[in-house]
Amino acid sequence: MHEKFILSLNHLGIKYYSNTNTAMCFCPKCKENGYNKNKRKLSISFEKGVFNCWVCGYSGTLAKLYRDYSLEYDKNFYAKLKNIKYNDNQHTISSHFMNIDYYRPLNESDLIYQYLLSKNITYDKCLKYTVSVNIFNEYEMAIPSFDTNLNINALWTKNLKNHRYNLTNTDIIFNEYNFDFNDENYYIVESPLDAIFLDTKNVIVTFGSKSKLNLTSKLFSFIYDNCNNKNITIMYDEDALFVADELSKFISKYIIAKIDIKPFNSNITG
């Protein structure tokens, strides 16, 4: 596992000189403070997942080392992610990979980004919606959801190898801050990737399931309260248009709205 972290160290300019489970590196904190520039005094234990500098005392987990010397814009994002209350009953991916300490900002060189770019999701959209990647698993991505106060209310993750995904809090409105209730137009899509591709306000994400729209769900209440007498466009993949049709009929039982169904044209699968 630590080979991927070594690549991350190199990406951050932290030189690595060992093939064992313990490594001695130049300390980025020492370099930042202008001393001990030429001595490898930062000890890394890949087996324990920790590091320590014997000169300045800088220490912690490997994830901390990566976060501290990652991109500056990302600092506040990770601070917010620390406050997520995870629902263990919802986990479908190893809990090791659900710990936000193991995620970092997406880079244009990442495999995840190459996948997203093939789906016409550009890097500026990835930054805007804070798409992240697991530092030990280059196939694992994470997308946070924010409420109306810009606090994170859930984390959606997906593994590109086995196509498994997870949502840490199922009873949410994805990116609820991004709605304009004076607007006449609303969109319903299957996954957060679809919402990022559209990159517009008033996108309701069902996370690929009509069952999330039961009468007691927050999602149903949201549509009932805000979409009456509005225009709703349901945009699902072609192989899920029958689900979109069922969804349209269900919504029409409870509100008056002009509902259109269109196949999603970006070939994104959630």
Tab-separated table of C-alpha atoms in Angstrom:
chain	number	residue	atom	x	y	z
A	1	MET	CA	0.000	0.000	0.000
A	2	HIS	CA	2.772	2.457	0.816
A	3	GLU	CA	4.040	2.578	-2.773
A	4	LYS	CA	1.142	4.890	-3.659
A	5	PHE	CA	1.983	7.120	-0.721
A	6	ILE	CA	5.599	7.309	-1.895
A	7	LEU	CA	4.352	8.661	-5.213
A	8	SER	CA	2.356	11.219	-3.255
A	9	LEU	CA	5.459	12.245	-1.319
A	10	ASN	CA	7.337	12.734	-4.565
A	11	HIS	CA	4.453	14.792	-5.936
A	12	LEU	CA	4.788	17.091	-2.923
A	13	GLY	CA	8.522	17.400	-3.397
A	14	ILE	CA	9.374	15.255	-0.345
A	15	LYS	CA	12.293	13.064	-1.430
A	16	TYR	CA	12.155	9.398	-0.465
A	17	TYR	CA	15.223	7.145	-0.076
A	18	SER	CA	14.245	3.664	1.081
A	19	ASN	CA	12.638	0.426	-0.087
A	20	THR	CA	11.724	-0.785	3.398
A	21	ASN	CA	8.691	-0.160	5.605
A	22	THR	CA	10.618	2.633	7.313
A	23	ALA	CA	11.979	5.635	5.439
A	24	MET	CA	14.048	8.725	6.205
A	25	CYS	CA	13.047	11.836	4.235
A	26	PHE	CA	13.771	15.533	4.114
A	27	CYS	CA	11.303	17.268	6.445
A	28	PRO	CA	9.006	19.757	4.648
A	29	LYS	CA	8.393	21.619	7.922
A	30	CYS	CA	12.128	22.144	8.439
A	31	LYS	CA	12.489	23.279	4.839
A	32	GLU	CA	9.567	25.660	5.286
A	33	ASN	CA	11.214	27.194	8.358
A	34	GLY	CA	14.578	27.571	6.637
A	35	TYR	CA	16.732	25.087	8.526
A	36	ASN	CA	17.944	21.475	8.309
A	37	LYS	CA	17.619	21.585	4.526
A	38	ASN	CA	20.176	18.888	3.742
A	39	LYS	CA	19.568	16.162	6.329
A	40	ARG	CA	17.013	13.365	6.095
A	41	LYS	CA	15.614	13.517	9.626
A	42	LEU	CA	11.914	12.879	8.993
A	43	SER	CA	11.237	9.225	9.858
A	44	ILE	CA	8.224	7.508	8.248
A	45	SER	CA	6.816	4.175	9.426
A	46	PHE	CA	4.568	2.775	6.693
A	47	GLU	CA	3.692	-0.191	8.895
A	48	LYS	CA	2.294	2.059	11.653
A	49	GLY	CA	1.173	4.842	9.318
A	50	VAL	CA	2.954	7.620	11.235
A	51	PHE	CA	5.884	10.027	10.830
A	52	ASN	CA	8.179	12.057	13.082
A	53	CYS	CA	10.913	14.639	12.497
A	54	TRP	CA	13.788	14.236	14.931
A	55	VAL	CA	14.824	17.882	14.510
A	56	CYS	CA	11.675	20.014	14.710
A	57	GLY	CA	9.278	17.493	16.292
A	58	TYR	CA	6.726	17.614	13.464
A	59	SER	CA	4.751	14.352	13.717
A	60	GLY	CA	1.422	12.637	13.089
A	61	THR	CA	-0.298	10.283	10.644
A	62	LEU	CA	0.699	9.921	7.001
A	63	ALA	CA	-2.628	11.488	6.046
A	64	LYS	CA	-1.735	14.537	8.152
A	65	LEU	CA	1.596	14.818	6.345
A	66	TYR	CA	-0.171	14.766	3.003
A	67	ARG	CA	-2.911	17.208	4.021
A	68	ASP	CA	-0.533	19.714	5.607
A	69	TYR	CA	1.465	19.965	2.402
A	70	SER	CA	-1.356	19.670	-0.098
A	71	LEU	CA	-3.005	22.539	-1.978
A	72	GLU	CA	-3.770	25.625	0.116
A	73	TYR	CA	-7.374	26.011	-1.051
A	74	ASP	CA	-8.179	22.647	0.465
A	75	LYS	CA	-7.445	23.409	4.133
A	76	ASN	CA	-10.937	24.620	5.119
A	77	PHE	CA	-12.577	21.801	3.190
A	78	TYR	CA	-10.823	19.135	5.233
A	79	ALA	CA	-11.599	20.976	8.460
A	80	LYS	CA	-15.307	20.759	7.614
A	81	LEU	CA	-15.081	17.101	6.629
A	82	LYS	CA	-13.784	16.285	10.095
A	83	ASN	CA	-17.256	17.108	11.490
A	84	ILE	CA	-19.168	14.518	9.442
A	85	LYS	CA	-21.197	12.076	11.548
A	86	TYR	CA	-20.818	8.754	9.756
A	87	ASN	CA	-23.616	6.180	9.738
A	88	ASP	CA	-21.844	2.834	9.999
A	89	ASN	CA	-24.986	0.966	8.931
A	90	GLN	CA	-24.762	2.588	5.499
A	91	HIS	CA	-21.201	1.538	4.728
A	92	THR	CA	-20.752	-0.603	1.635
A	93	ILE	CA	-17.056	0.237	1.267
A	94	SER	CA	-14.333	-0.657	3.757
A	95	SER	CA	-14.460	1.700	6.739
A	96	HIS	CA	-10.733	2.303	6.209
A	97	PHE	CA	-11.539	4.167	3.027
A	98	MET	CA	-14.456	6.077	4.568
A	99	ASN	CA	-12.132	7.987	6.908
A	100	ILE	CA	-11.722	11.441	5.375
A	101	ASP	CA	-8.106	11.461	6.531
A	102	TYR	CA	-7.465	9.264	3.518
A	103	TYR	CA	-8.720	11.734	0.898
A	104	ARG	CA	-6.923	14.585	-0.842
A	105	PRO	CA	-7.765	17.117	-3.575
A	106	LEU	CA	-7.995	15.754	-7.100
A	107	ASN	CA	-5.038	16.451	-9.395
A	108	GLU	CA	-5.163	16.573	-13.183
A	109	SER	CA	-2.682	13.673	-13.321
A	110	ASP	CA	-4.965	11.340	-11.320
A	111	LEU	CA	-6.689	8.348	-12.918
A	112	ILE	CA	-9.940	9.572	-11.368
A	113	TYR	CA	-9.662	12.814	-13.301
A	114	GLN	CA	-8.953	10.998	-16.561
A	115	TYR	CA	-12.157	9.041	-15.977
A	116	LEU	CA	-14.151	12.193	-15.209
A	117	LEU	CA	-12.697	13.999	-18.204
A	118	SER	CA	-13.835	11.128	-20.433
A	119	LYS	CA	-17.328	11.894	-19.105
A	120	ASN	CA	-16.928	15.577	-20.029
A	121	ILE	CA	-16.425	16.723	-16.428
A	122	THR	CA	-13.693	19.358	-16.564
A	123	TYR	CA	-11.095	20.131	-13.906
A	124	ASP	CA	-12.669	23.470	-12.971
A	125	LYS	CA	-15.879	21.611	-12.121
A	126	CYS	CA	-13.899	19.106	-10.037
A	127	LEU	CA	-12.417	21.974	-8.022
A	128	LYS	CA	-15.775	23.747	-7.712
A	129	TYR	CA	-17.447	20.643	-6.256
A	130	THR	CA	-14.383	19.548	-4.240
A	131	VAL	CA	-13.929	16.147	-5.852
A	132	SER	CA	-11.308	14.216	-3.847
A	133	VAL	CA	-9.334	11.001	-4.250
A	134	ASN	CA	-8.220	8.363	-1.759
A	135	ILE	CA	-4.485	8.706	-1.146
A	136	PHE	CA	-4.038	4.921	-0.892
A	137	ASN	CA	-6.463	3.926	-3.659
A	138	GLU	CA	-6.207	5.771	-6.949
A	139	TYR	CA	-9.567	4.329	-8.059
A	140	GLU	CA	-11.549	5.738	-5.106
A	141	MET	CA	-13.206	9.178	-5.326
A	142	ALA	CA	-15.222	11.208	-2.830
A	143	ILE	CA	-17.685	14.068	-3.296
A	144	PRO	CA	-19.048	15.973	-0.277
A	145	SER	CA	-22.577	17.378	-0.019
A	146	PHE	CA	-23.227	20.750	1.656
A	147	ASP	CA	-26.396	21.982	3.371
A	148	THR	CA	-27.846	25.505	3.230
A	149	ASN	CA	-25.279	26.730	5.780
A	150	LEU	CA	-22.399	25.259	3.748
A	151	ASN	CA	-21.853	22.573	6.373
A	152	ILE	CA	-21.132	19.099	5.061
A	153	ASN	CA	-24.094	16.762	5.555
A	154	ALA	CA	-22.814	13.679	3.705
A	155	LEU	CA	-19.954	12.155	1.782
A	156	TRP	CA	-20.557	10.179	-1.432
A	157	THR	CA	-17.793	7.831	-2.540
A	158	LYS	CA	-17.289	5.587	-5.554
A	159	ASN	CA	-14.732	2.939	-6.475
A	160	LEU	CA	-14.092	2.811	-10.222
A	161	LYS	CA	-12.773	-0.758	-10.142
A	162	ASN	CA	-15.762	-2.493	-8.579
A	163	HIS	CA	-18.315	0.311	-9.172
A	164	ARG	CA	-19.389	0.215	-5.529
A	165	TYR	CA	-20.521	3.493	-4.037
A	166	ASN	CA	-21.555	4.721	-0.625
A	167	LEU	CA	-23.478	7.612	0.879
A	168	THR	CA	-22.761	8.327	4.541
A	169	ASN	CA	-26.129	10.001	5.175
A	170	THR	CA	-29.013	8.877	2.973
A	171	ASP	CA	-31.713	11.327	4.087
A	172	ILE	CA	-30.283	14.519	2.601
A	173	ILE	CA	-30.717	16.994	-0.218
A	174	PHE	CA	-27.467	16.871	-2.149
A	175	ASN	CA	-25.830	20.325	-2.128
A	176	GLU	CA	-28.934	21.966	-0.704
A	177	TYR	CA	-27.165	25.329	-0.737
A	178	ASN	CA	-27.308	25.345	-4.540
A	179	PHE	CA	-31.053	25.967	-4.991
A	180	ASP	CA	-32.878	29.101	-6.116
A	181	PHE	CA	-36.512	28.730	-5.107
A	182	ASN	CA	-37.553	31.653	-7.298
A	183	ASP	CA	-36.431	29.715	-10.353
A	184	GLU	CA	-39.083	27.858	-12.339
A	185	ASN	CA	-36.831	25.006	-13.456
A	186	TYR	CA	-35.709	21.933	-11.509
A	187	TYR	CA	-33.714	18.886	-12.599
A	188	ILE	CA	-33.690	15.362	-11.185
A	189	VAL	CA	-30.630	13.154	-11.816
A	190	GLU	CA	-29.306	9.837	-10.534
A	191	SER	CA	-25.853	10.647	-9.146
A	192	PRO	CA	-23.626	13.487	-7.900
A	193	LEU	CA	-21.507	13.042	-11.048
A	194	ASP	CA	-24.543	13.912	-13.156
A	195	ALA	CA	-25.125	17.018	-11.026
A	196	ILE	CA	-21.505	18.112	-11.433
A	197	PHE	CA	-21.719	17.633	-15.190
A	198	LEU	CA	-24.851	19.823	-15.383
A	199	ASP	CA	-23.218	22.441	-13.135
A	200	THR	CA	-26.390	24.437	-12.555
A	201	LYS	CA	-28.717	25.327	-9.700
A	202	ASN	CA	-31.754	23.288	-8.651
A	203	VAL	CA	-30.391	19.809	-9.368
A	204	ILE	CA	-32.022	17.127	-7.215
A	205	VAL	CA	-29.970	13.921	-6.852
A	206	THR	CA	-31.836	10.663	-6.140
A	207	PHE	CA	-28.666	8.536	-5.815
A	208	GLY	CA	-29.957	6.070	-8.388
A	209	SER	CA	-33.047	4.924	-6.534
A	210	LYS	CA	-36.741	5.793	-6.690
A	211	SER	CA	-37.091	4.238	-3.224
A	212	LYS	CA	-35.366	7.294	-1.716
A	213	LEU	CA	-38.501	9.230	-2.709
A	214	ASN	CA	-40.885	7.641	-0.212
A	215	LEU	CA	-43.515	9.785	1.506
A	216	THR	CA	-41.496	10.110	4.710
A	217	SER	CA	-38.182	11.041	3.109
A	218	LYS	CA	-36.597	14.478	3.191
A	219	LEU	CA	-36.226	14.254	-0.578
A	220	PHE	CA	-39.971	13.842	-1.117
A	221	SER	CA	-40.761	16.676	1.312
A	222	PHE	CA	-38.319	18.906	-0.532
A	223	ILE	CA	-39.981	18.263	-3.900
A	224	TYR	CA	-43.461	18.612	-2.417
A	225	ASP	CA	-42.619	21.956	-0.776
A	226	ASN	CA	-40.649	23.539	-3.618
A	227	CYS	CA	-41.572	22.036	-6.989
A	228	ASN	CA	-45.327	22.582	-7.151
A	229	ASN	CA	-46.279	24.496	-10.324
A	230	LYS	CA	-42.656	24.330	-11.509
A	231	ASN	CA	-40.919	22.713	-14.482
A	232	ILE	CA	-39.189	19.421	-13.656
A	233	THR	CA	-36.827	17.654	-16.053
A	234	ILE	CA	-35.899	14.092	-15.083
A	235	MET	CA	-32.565	13.170	-16.678
A	236	TYR	CA	-31.660	9.506	-16.261
A	237	ASP	CA	-29.459	7.204	-18.335
A	238	GLU	CA	-31.260	5.496	-21.199
A	239	ASP	CA	-31.253	2.123	-19.454
A	240	ALA	CA	-33.056	3.701	-16.477
A	241	LEU	CA	-35.748	5.656	-18.308
A	242	PHE	CA	-38.398	3.233	-17.057
A	243	VAL	CA	-37.422	4.253	-13.512
A	244	ALA	CA	-37.675	7.901	-14.552
A	245	ASP	CA	-41.183	7.207	-15.867
A	246	GLU	CA	-42.208	5.608	-12.561
A	247	LEU	CA	-40.697	8.563	-10.732
A	248	SER	CA	-42.660	11.011	-12.862
A	249	LYS	CA	-45.931	9.186	-12.158
A	250	PHE	CA	-45.181	9.097	-8.431
A	251	ILE	CA	-44.459	12.840	-8.241
A	252	SER	CA	-47.560	13.653	-10.301
A	253	LYS	CA	-49.760	12.034	-7.667
A	254	TYR	CA	-48.856	14.707	-5.122
A	255	ILE	CA	-47.964	17.950	-6.936
A	256	ILE	CA	-48.922	19.815	-10.078
A	257	ALA	CA	-45.842	20.239	-12.254
A	258	LYS	CA	-44.774	20.108	-15.884
A	259	ILE	CA	-42.552	17.025	-15.956
A	260	ASP	CA	-40.306	16.100	-18.881
A	261	ILE	CA	-38.125	13.009	-19.177
A	262	LYS	CA	-34.878	13.207	-21.135
A	263	PRO	CA	-32.081	10.650	-21.492
A	264	PHE	CA	-28.873	11.857	-19.911
A	265	ASN	CA	-26.528	12.650	-22.787
A	266	SER	CA	-23.106	12.574	-21.117
A	267	ASN	CA	-22.857	8.790	-20.786
A	268	ILE	CA	-22.198	9.175	-17.058
A	269	THR	CA	-23.091	6.233	-14.881
A	270	GLY	CA	-23.448	6.785	-11.140
